[in-house]
């Protein structure tokens, strides 16, 4: 248990809990009460925090600082109206208390009044001795407003005051990331490193930026510097391993992932990446070992189950692939990629109705890729569900209006439904978009393609094209 030191050599937290058990009344100064309340709030023991405030205000009824802690608790509990009234009273008593404006900003932020919260924080700056924390809070409020430029400038001011405020450094780079200003982030980090060349975090962030813009060799150099400064920096080893993967240096990537498992317990992410590397190297048994480790460490990690699915698809073991993709869907059935895998596996197993349901699920989940529409149409055609296939094609045409893949299928299905006029119109469009692709009609709709009138139409189109 965390104990709070007291001025008399007692342990206030222990003494306070003893008081609650015995119903004796002990005296604490107001600072001790504040620390006790903060401790209980930090560990989530809200009822004890309330009890401490209640007893604290009985012993120190005029303590503004204790009342401000009470406001903090009210805001935490979403009792915003009560907190606001108390803040207004306290502002009359002690208008130059920086903590008052900090709590006011917290309340306004919780009400989504971020501009007003920023104004309150600027007032706090007039009275504070801790400028960095307030500048950081102002930066966070600008993030809520999606004003990344102003947010970044405030985080950068924090670094001007305290150069080793690494949380602000992360936030500066986050703002650049959100605006895709990676070259600007690189320039900022180079300037930062010139002043502090032994900052492993700055080198790590520089490596990340180089990785994003695909300058992998520069990224590797940056991560190496980061590791040289701190040989236990796991994040740098992980990013270095990812970079080595991008360079197709899979054995080196595995070595770096292995190093992280020696520095601390291996994570599902690490095992998953090692499995991917072994798969790229053609080491299927080792890939399987690490994918199994992935799902053992985190059975809810759907990407682990999907990796196993893909491995078995590649080995054409579709029954096992189906088992594992079902595992992924049990964890997350709102991911269209998993449904697409499920559909493809069912196709391989000649389970066409299940495949059709799965492709439709992809579209319901707003996976509007052309190949998903085409696959669903072809399965429905195979099942003889021509009208359903036509509905899907009409939806697809709204997104892919000038695509031969859609037009040829619209033509074929229309002919099968004896809607010959539409069939010829779609066929005409299809030939205009991609004449050479007309072989798809013969493959998918041979009875339509062999019709005399279709052959004559095709010959006429060919002659016109030749002339």
mmCIF file of C-alpha atoms in Angstrom, residues 37 43 76 112 145 193 214 254 263 269 278 284 291 315 318 341 361 366 370 376 410 419-420 426 437 441 451 458 463:
data_model
loop_
_atom_site.group_PDB
_atom_site.id
_atom_site.type_symbol
_atom_site.label_atom_id
_atom_site.label_comp_id
_atom_site.label_asym_id
_atom_site.label_seq_id
_atom_site.Cartn_x
_atom_site.Cartn_y
_atom_site.Cartn_z
ATOM 1 C CA UNK A 37 -8.281 12.300 -1.156
ATOM 2 C CA UNK A 43 -6.891 4.115 -6.916
ATOM 3 C CA UNK A 76 -15.285 13.264 -11.804
ATOM 4 C CA UNK A 112 -17.373 20.202 -24.522
ATOM 5 C CA UNK A 145 -10.882 21.150 -31.316
ATOM 6 C CA UNK A 193 18.506 16.125 -31.430
ATOM 7 C CA UNK A 214 9.476 4.582 -46.494
ATOM 8 C CA UNK A 254 13.256 -12.205 -36.141
ATOM 9 C CA UNK A 263 14.097 -8.080 -22.241
ATOM 10 C CA UNK A 269 2.101 -8.904 -31.231
ATOM 11 C CA UNK A 278 8.942 -17.289 -40.669
ATOM 12 C CA UNK A 284 5.771 -23.075 -42.214
ATOM 13 C CA UNK A 291 0.862 -18.221 -34.529
ATOM 14 C CA UNK A 315 -1.645 -25.262 -47.651
ATOM 15 C CA UNK A 318 -9.677 -25.636 -46.125
ATOM 16 C CA UNK A 341 -12.026 -15.041 -46.037
ATOM 17 C CA UNK A 361 -22.351 -9.734 -45.196
ATOM 18 C CA UNK A 366 -19.763 -1.522 -46.313
ATOM 19 C CA UNK A 370 -15.408 -4.506 -56.887
ATOM 20 C CA UNK A 376 -21.346 -12.452 -54.950
ATOM 21 C CA UNK A 410 -25.481 -7.083 -66.258
ATOM 22 C CA UNK A 419 -34.720 -8.906 -70.713
ATOM 23 C CA UNK A 420 -33.062 -8.892 -74.105
ATOM 24 C CA UNK A 426 -25.340 -3.523 -71.397
ATOM 25 C CA UNK A 437 -12.800 -8.742 -72.012
ATOM 26 C CA UNK A 441 -19.451 -13.741 -71.466
ATOM 27 C CA UNK A 451 -27.181 -17.185 -79.140
ATOM 28 C CA UNK A 458 -20.555 -9.167 -81.453
ATOM 29 C CA UNK A 463 -16.317 -5.069 -87.781
#
